[in-house]
PDB file of N, CA and C in Angstrom:
ATOM      1  N   LEU A  21     137.215   6.281 135.715  1.00  0.00           N
ATOM      2  CA  LEU A  21     137.311   5.194 136.657  1.00  0.00           C
ATOM      3  C   LEU A  21     137.296   3.904 135.859  1.00  0.00           C
ATOM      4  N   ASN A  22     138.308   3.098 136.016  1.00  0.00           N
ATOM      5  CA  ASN A  22     138.412   1.855 135.265  1.00  0.00           C
ATOM      6  C   ASN A  22     138.264   0.671 136.200  1.00  0.00           C
ATOM      7  N   PHE A  23     137.701  -0.391 135.689  1.00  0.00           N
ATOM      8  CA  PHE A  23     137.450  -1.575 136.490  1.00  0.00           C
ATOM      9  C   PHE A  23     138.182  -2.774 135.901  1.00  0.00           C
ATOM     10  N   ALA A  24     139.476  -2.808 136.056  1.00  0.00           N
ATOM     11  CA  ALA A  24     140.326  -3.900 135.586  1.00  0.00           C
ATOM     12  C   ALA A  24     141.757  -3.389 135.612  1.00  0.00           C
ATOM     13  N   PRO A  25     142.690  -4.104 134.953  1.00  0.00           N
ATOM     14  CA  PRO A  25     144.070  -3.587 134.911  1.00  0.00           C
ATOM     15  C   PRO A  25     144.112  -2.179 134.317  1.00  0.00           C
ATOM     16  N   TYR A  26     145.114  -1.418 134.708  1.00  0.00           N
ATOM     17  CA  TYR A  26     145.224  -0.028 134.274  1.00  0.00           C
ATOM     18  C   TYR A  26     145.893   0.126 132.926  1.00  0.00           C
ATOM     19  N   LYS A  27     145.675  -0.800 132.043  1.00  0.00           N
ATOM     20  CA  LYS A  27     146.213  -0.713 130.682  1.00  0.00           C
ATOM     21  C   LYS A  27     145.058  -0.462 129.736  1.00  0.00           C
ATOM     22  N   ARG A  28     145.135   0.601 128.989  1.00  0.00           N
ATOM     23  CA  ARG A  28     144.061   0.925 128.048  1.00  0.00           C
ATOM     24  C   ARG A  28     143.840  -0.245 127.099  1.00  0.00           C
ATOM     25  N   GLY A  29     142.600  -0.600 126.917  1.00  0.00           N
ATOM     26  CA  GLY A  29     142.269  -1.689 126.022  1.00  0.00           C
ATOM     27  C   GLY A  29     142.042  -3.007 126.743  1.00  0.00           C
ATOM     28  N   ASN A  30     142.511  -3.136 127.969  1.00  0.00           N
ATOM     29  CA  ASN A  30     142.312  -4.366 128.728  1.00  0.00           C
ATOM     30  C   ASN A  30     141.238  -4.215 129.789  1.00  0.00           C
ATOM     31  N   THR A  31     140.569  -3.087 129.819  1.00  0.00           N
ATOM     32  CA  THR A  31     139.560  -2.834 130.832  1.00  0.00           C
ATOM     33  C   THR A  31     138.200  -3.258 130.296  1.00  0.00           C
ATOM     34  N   ASP A  32     137.442  -3.925 131.134  1.00  0.00           N
ATOM     35  CA  ASP A  32     136.147  -4.437 130.705  1.00  0.00           C
ATOM     36  C   ASP A  32     135.019  -3.416 130.831  1.00  0.00           C
ATOM     37  N   PHE A  33     135.205  -2.424 131.703  1.00  0.00           N
ATOM     38  CA  PHE A  33     134.119  -1.500 131.989  1.00  0.00           C
ATOM     39  C   PHE A  33     134.675  -0.160 132.447  1.00  0.00           C
ATOM     40  N   TYR A  34     134.028   0.927 132.034  1.00  0.00           N
ATOM     41  CA  TYR A  34     134.480   2.274 132.384  1.00  0.00           C
ATOM     42  C   TYR A  34     133.336   3.088 132.979  1.00  0.00           C
ATOM     43  N   LEU A  35     133.684   3.959 133.907  1.00  0.00           N
ATOM     44  CA  LEU A  35     132.805   5.050 134.302  1.00  0.00           C
ATOM     45  C   LEU A  35     133.442   6.305 133.750  1.00  0.00           C
ATOM     46  N   VAL A  36     132.660   7.143 133.101  1.00  0.00           N
ATOM     47  CA  VAL A  36     133.189   8.348 132.478  1.00  0.00           C
ATOM     48  C   VAL A  36     132.662   9.571 133.216  1.00  0.00           C
ATOM     49  N   VAL A  37     133.575  10.415 133.690  1.00  0.00           N
ATOM     50  CA  VAL A  37     133.220  11.688 134.299  1.00  0.00           C
ATOM     51  C   VAL A  37     133.891  12.767 133.462  1.00  0.00           C
ATOM     52  N   PHE A  38     133.087  13.575 132.809  1.00  0.00           N
ATOM     53  CA  PHE A  38     133.635  14.628 131.966  1.00  0.00           C
ATOM     54  C   PHE A  38     134.172  15.772 132.827  1.00  0.00           C
ATOM     55  N   GLU A  39     135.143  16.491 132.307  1.00  0.00           N
ATOM     56  CA  GLU A  39     135.790  17.584 133.037  1.00  0.00           C
ATOM     57  C   GLU A  39     134.775  18.606 133.553  1.00  0.00           C
ATOM     58  N   ALA A  40     133.753  18.868 132.766  1.00  0.00           N
ATOM     59  CA  ALA A  40     132.735  19.841 133.171  1.00  0.00           C
ATOM     60  C   ALA A  40     131.998  19.405 134.437  1.00  0.00           C
ATOM     61  N   ASP A  41     131.964  18.100 134.713  1.00  0.00           N
ATOM     62  CA  ASP A  41     131.267  17.579 135.885  1.00  0.00           C
ATOM     63  C   ASP A  41     132.205  17.216 137.031  1.00  0.00           C
ATOM     64  N   ALA A  42     133.490  17.125 136.767  1.00  0.00           N
ATOM     65  CA  ALA A  42     134.459  16.663 137.771  1.00  0.00           C
ATOM     66  C   ALA A  42     134.476  17.541 139.024  1.00  0.00           C
ATOM     67  N   GLY A  43     134.230  18.838 138.880  1.00  0.00           N
ATOM     68  CA  GLY A  43     134.236  19.750 140.017  1.00  0.00           C
ATOM     69  C   GLY A  43     133.125  19.483 141.025  1.00  0.00           C
ATOM     70  N   LYS A  44     132.119  18.733 140.620  1.00  0.00           N
ATOM     71  CA  LYS A  44     131.019  18.388 141.516  1.00  0.00           C
ATOM     72  C   LYS A  44     131.447  17.344 142.556  1.00  0.00           C
ATOM     73  N   PHE A  45     132.555  16.660 142.291  1.00  0.00           N
ATOM     74  CA  PHE A  45     133.039  15.601 143.168  1.00  0.00           C
ATOM     75  C   PHE A  45     134.073  16.196 144.121  1.00  0.00           C
ATOM     76  N   ILE A  46     133.592  16.821 145.190  1.00  0.00           N
ATOM     77  CA  ILE A  46     134.430  17.551 146.137  1.00  0.00           C
ATOM     78  C   ILE A  46     135.444  16.598 146.784  1.00  0.00           C
ATOM     79  N   GLY A  47     136.711  16.955 146.680  1.00  0.00           N
ATOM     80  CA  GLY A  47     137.782  16.108 147.206  1.00  0.00           C
ATOM     81  C   GLY A  47     138.486  15.321 146.114  1.00  0.00           C
ATOM     82  N   GLY A  48     137.869  15.226 144.944  1.00  0.00           N
ATOM     83  CA  GLY A  48     138.479  14.526 143.816  1.00  0.00           C
ATOM     84  C   GLY A  48     138.073  13.062 143.757  1.00  0.00           C
ATOM     85  N   LEU A  49     138.035  12.544 142.550  1.00  0.00           N
ATOM     86  CA  LEU A  49     137.596  11.170 142.322  1.00  0.00           C
ATOM     87  C   LEU A  49     138.470  10.148 143.027  1.00  0.00           C
ATOM     88  N   ASP A  50     139.786  10.330 142.980  1.00  0.00           N
ATOM     89  CA  ASP A  50     140.685   9.365 143.629  1.00  0.00           C
ATOM     90  C   ASP A  50     140.416   9.254 145.118  1.00  0.00           C
ATOM     91  N   SER A  51     140.352  10.385 145.798  1.00  0.00           N
ATOM     92  CA  SER A  51     140.170  10.341 147.250  1.00  0.00           C
ATOM     93  C   SER A  51     138.786   9.824 147.636  1.00  0.00           C
ATOM     94  N   LEU A  52     137.810  10.020 146.784  1.00  0.00           N
ATOM     95  CA  LEU A  52     136.456   9.565 147.096  1.00  0.00           C
ATOM     96  C   LEU A  52     136.241   8.081 146.839  1.00  0.00           C
ATOM     97  N   TYR A  53     136.883   7.538 145.775  1.00  0.00           N
ATOM     98  CA  TYR A  53     136.501   6.198 145.326  1.00  0.00           C
ATOM     99  C   TYR A  53     137.629   5.182 145.169  1.00  0.00           C
ATOM    100  N   LYS A  54     138.865   5.612 145.101  1.00  0.00           N
ATOM    101  CA  LYS A  54     139.964   4.678 144.838  1.00  0.00           C
ATOM    102  C   LYS A  54     140.024   3.589 145.909  1.00  0.00           C
ATOM    103  N   GLY A  55     140.031   2.336 145.463  1.00  0.00           N
ATOM    104  CA  GLY A  55     140.142   1.193 146.348  1.00  0.00           C
ATOM    105  C   GLY A  55     138.858   0.843 147.085  1.00  0.00           C
ATOM    106  N   LYS A  56     137.766   1.505 146.752  1.00  0.00           N
ATOM    107  CA  LYS A  56     136.500   1.266 147.445  1.00  0.00           C
ATOM    108  C   LYS A  56     135.524   0.523 146.536  1.00  0.00           C
ATOM    109  N   LYS A  57     134.636  -0.209 147.151  1.00  0.00           N
ATOM    110  CA  LYS A  57     133.554  -0.845 146.413  1.00  0.00           C
ATOM    111  C   LYS A  57     132.445   0.178 146.272  1.00  0.00           C
ATOM    112  N   ILE A  58     131.911   0.277 145.044  1.00  0.00           N
ATOM    113  CA  ILE A  58     130.893   1.284 144.778  1.00  0.00           C
ATOM    114  C   ILE A  58     129.705   0.675 144.055  1.00  0.00           C
ATOM    115  N   HIS A  59     128.589   1.367 144.147  1.00  0.00           N
ATOM    116  CA  HIS A  59     127.365   1.046 143.409  1.00  0.00           C
ATOM    117  C   HIS A  59     127.089   2.253 142.529  1.00  0.00           C
ATOM    118  N   VAL A  60     126.919   2.022 141.224  1.00  0.00           N
ATOM    119  CA  VAL A  60     126.732   3.124 140.281  1.00  0.00           C
ATOM    120  C   VAL A  60     125.380   2.992 139.596  1.00  0.00           C
ATOM    121  N   THR A  61     124.695   4.112 139.456  1.00  0.00           N
ATOM    122  CA  THR A  61     123.418   4.155 138.763  1.00  0.00           C
ATOM    123  C   THR A  61     123.591   4.952 137.473  1.00  0.00           C
ATOM    124  N   GLY A  62     123.116   4.385 136.378  1.00  0.00           N
ATOM    125  CA  GLY A  62     123.188   5.077 135.097  1.00  0.00           C
ATOM    126  C   GLY A  62     122.949   4.118 133.960  1.00  0.00           C
ATOM    127  N   LYS A  63     122.912   4.652 132.776  1.00  0.00           N
ATOM    128  CA  LYS A  63     122.664   3.874 131.567  1.00  0.00           C
ATOM    129  C   LYS A  63     123.978   3.320 131.025  1.00  0.00           C
ATOM    130  N   VAL A  64     124.024   2.021 130.800  1.00  0.00           N
ATOM    131  CA  VAL A  64     125.208   1.395 130.198  1.00  0.00           C
ATOM    132  C   VAL A  64     125.151   1.626 128.694  1.00  0.00           C
ATOM    133  N   GLU A  65     126.243   2.186 128.176  1.00  0.00           N
ATOM    134  CA  GLU A  65     126.344   2.466 126.744  1.00  0.00           C
ATOM    135  C   GLU A  65     127.622   1.855 126.197  1.00  0.00           C
ATOM    136  N   LYS A  66     127.664   1.667 124.893  1.00  0.00           N
ATOM    137  CA  LYS A  66     128.874   1.184 124.238  1.00  0.00           C
ATOM    138  C   LYS A  66     129.507   2.346 123.483  1.00  0.00           C
ATOM    139  N   TYR A  67     130.795   2.592 123.734  1.00  0.00           N
ATOM    140  CA  TYR A  67     131.528   3.658 123.060  1.00  0.00           C
ATOM    141  C   TYR A  67     132.881   3.101 122.650  1.00  0.00           C
ATOM    142  N   GLN A  68     133.179   3.133 121.370  1.00  0.00           N
ATOM    143  CA  GLN A  68     134.432   2.596 120.831  1.00  0.00           C
ATOM    144  C   GLN A  68     134.693   1.182 121.351  1.00  0.00           C
ATOM    145  N   GLU A  69     133.669   0.334 121.239  1.00  0.00           N
ATOM    146  CA  GLU A  69     133.737  -1.080 121.618  1.00  0.00           C
ATOM    147  C   GLU A  69     133.945  -1.314 123.116  1.00  0.00           C
ATOM    148  N   ARG A  70     133.715  -0.287 123.946  1.00  0.00           N
ATOM    149  CA  ARG A  70     133.848  -0.441 125.401  1.00  0.00           C
ATOM    150  C   ARG A  70     132.526  -0.094 126.069  1.00  0.00           C
ATOM    151  N   LEU A  71     132.198  -0.838 127.111  1.00  0.00           N
ATOM    152  CA  LEU A  71     131.003  -0.526 127.889  1.00  0.00           C
ATOM    153  C   LEU A  71     131.328   0.566 128.893  1.00  0.00           C
ATOM    154  N   GLN A  72     130.399   1.504 129.062  1.00  0.00           N
ATOM    155  CA  GLN A  72     130.641   2.614 129.977  1.00  0.00           C
ATOM    156  C   GLN A  72     129.334   3.161 130.522  1.00  0.00           C
ATOM    157  N   ILE A  73     129.441   3.854 131.650  1.00  0.00           N
ATOM    158  CA  ILE A  73     128.348   4.653 132.191  1.00  0.00           C
ATOM    159  C   ILE A  73     128.877   6.067 132.355  1.00  0.00           C
ATOM    160  N   LYS A  74     128.137   7.038 131.837  1.00  0.00           N
ATOM    161  CA  LYS A  74     128.498   8.438 132.032  1.00  0.00           C
ATOM    162  C   LYS A  74     127.978   8.880 133.394  1.00  0.00           C
ATOM    163  N   VAL A  75     128.863   9.423 134.211  1.00  0.00           N
ATOM    164  CA  VAL A  75     128.501   9.883 135.547  1.00  0.00           C
ATOM    165  C   VAL A  75     128.602  11.407 135.565  1.00  0.00           C
ATOM    166  N   ALA A  76     127.471  12.068 135.811  1.00  0.00           N
ATOM    167  CA  ALA A  76     127.443  13.534 135.819  1.00  0.00           C
ATOM    168  C   ALA A  76     127.209  14.100 137.211  1.00  0.00           C
ATOM    169  N   GLU A  77     126.761  13.260 138.159  1.00  0.00           N
ATOM    170  CA  GLU A  77     126.425  13.722 139.501  1.00  0.00           C
ATOM    171  C   GLU A  77     126.982  12.761 140.547  1.00  0.00           C
ATOM    172  N   PRO A  78     127.508  13.271 141.650  1.00  0.00           N
ATOM    173  CA  PRO A  78     127.998  12.399 142.720  1.00  0.00           C
ATOM    174  C   PRO A  78     126.919  11.439 143.241  1.00  0.00           C
ATOM    175  N   ALA A  79     125.663  11.818 143.169  1.00  0.00           N
ATOM    176  CA  ALA A  79     124.571  10.966 143.649  1.00  0.00           C
ATOM    177  C   ALA A  79     124.466   9.660 142.862  1.00  0.00           C
ATOM    178  N   GLN A  80     125.097   9.601 141.699  1.00  0.00           N
ATOM    179  CA  GLN A  80     125.078   8.374 140.904  1.00  0.00           C
ATOM    180  C   GLN A  80     126.008   7.302 141.469  1.00  0.00           C
ATOM    181  N   ILE A  81     126.915   7.682 142.368  1.00  0.00           N
ATOM    182  CA  ILE A  81     127.874   6.746 142.930  1.00  0.00           C
ATOM    183  C   ILE A  81     127.669   6.649 144.434  1.00  0.00           C
ATOM    184  N   GLU A  82     127.445   5.438 144.901  1.00  0.00           N
ATOM    185  CA  GLU A  82     127.301   5.174 146.329  1.00  0.00           C
ATOM    186  C   GLU A  82     128.488   4.313 146.782  1.00  0.00           C
ATOM    187  N   VAL A  83     129.185   4.737 147.821  1.00  0.00           N
ATOM    188  CA  VAL A  83     130.285   3.939 148.384  1.00  0.00           C
ATOM    189  C   VAL A  83     129.658   2.900 149.299  1.00  0.00           C
ATOM    190  N   LEU A  84     129.993   1.632 149.058  1.00  0.00           N
ATOM    191  CA  LEU A  84     129.452   0.545 149.858  1.00  0.00           C
ATOM    192  C   LEU A  84     130.298   0.318 151.100  1.00  0.00           C
ATOM    193  N   LYS A  85     129.699  -0.194 152.122  1.00  0.00           N
ATOM    194  CA  LYS A  85     130.431  -0.512 153.346  1.00  0.00           C
ATOM    195  C   LYS A  85     131.355  -1.694 153.102  1.00  0.00           C
ATOM    196  N   PRO A  86     132.544  -1.669 153.695  1.00  0.00           N
ATOM    197  CA  PRO A  86     133.496  -2.772 153.472  1.00  0.00           C
ATOM    198  C   PRO A  86     132.987  -4.104 154.001  1.00  0.00           C
TER     199      PRO A  86
END
């Protein structure tokens, strides 16, 4: 999940969901979160000069009301 233009290197912040955890997100990440405002809980880390949060559980992401 990227939070900025969809060009690699121009994104300011990433949420990372590894393939091993993706199956926990019933319906798929796009259908659950695309175009929605979300609240994410997790540790912010720096990886290859990019800020990211690793998301392993759906409970880490809350969809906010519009």
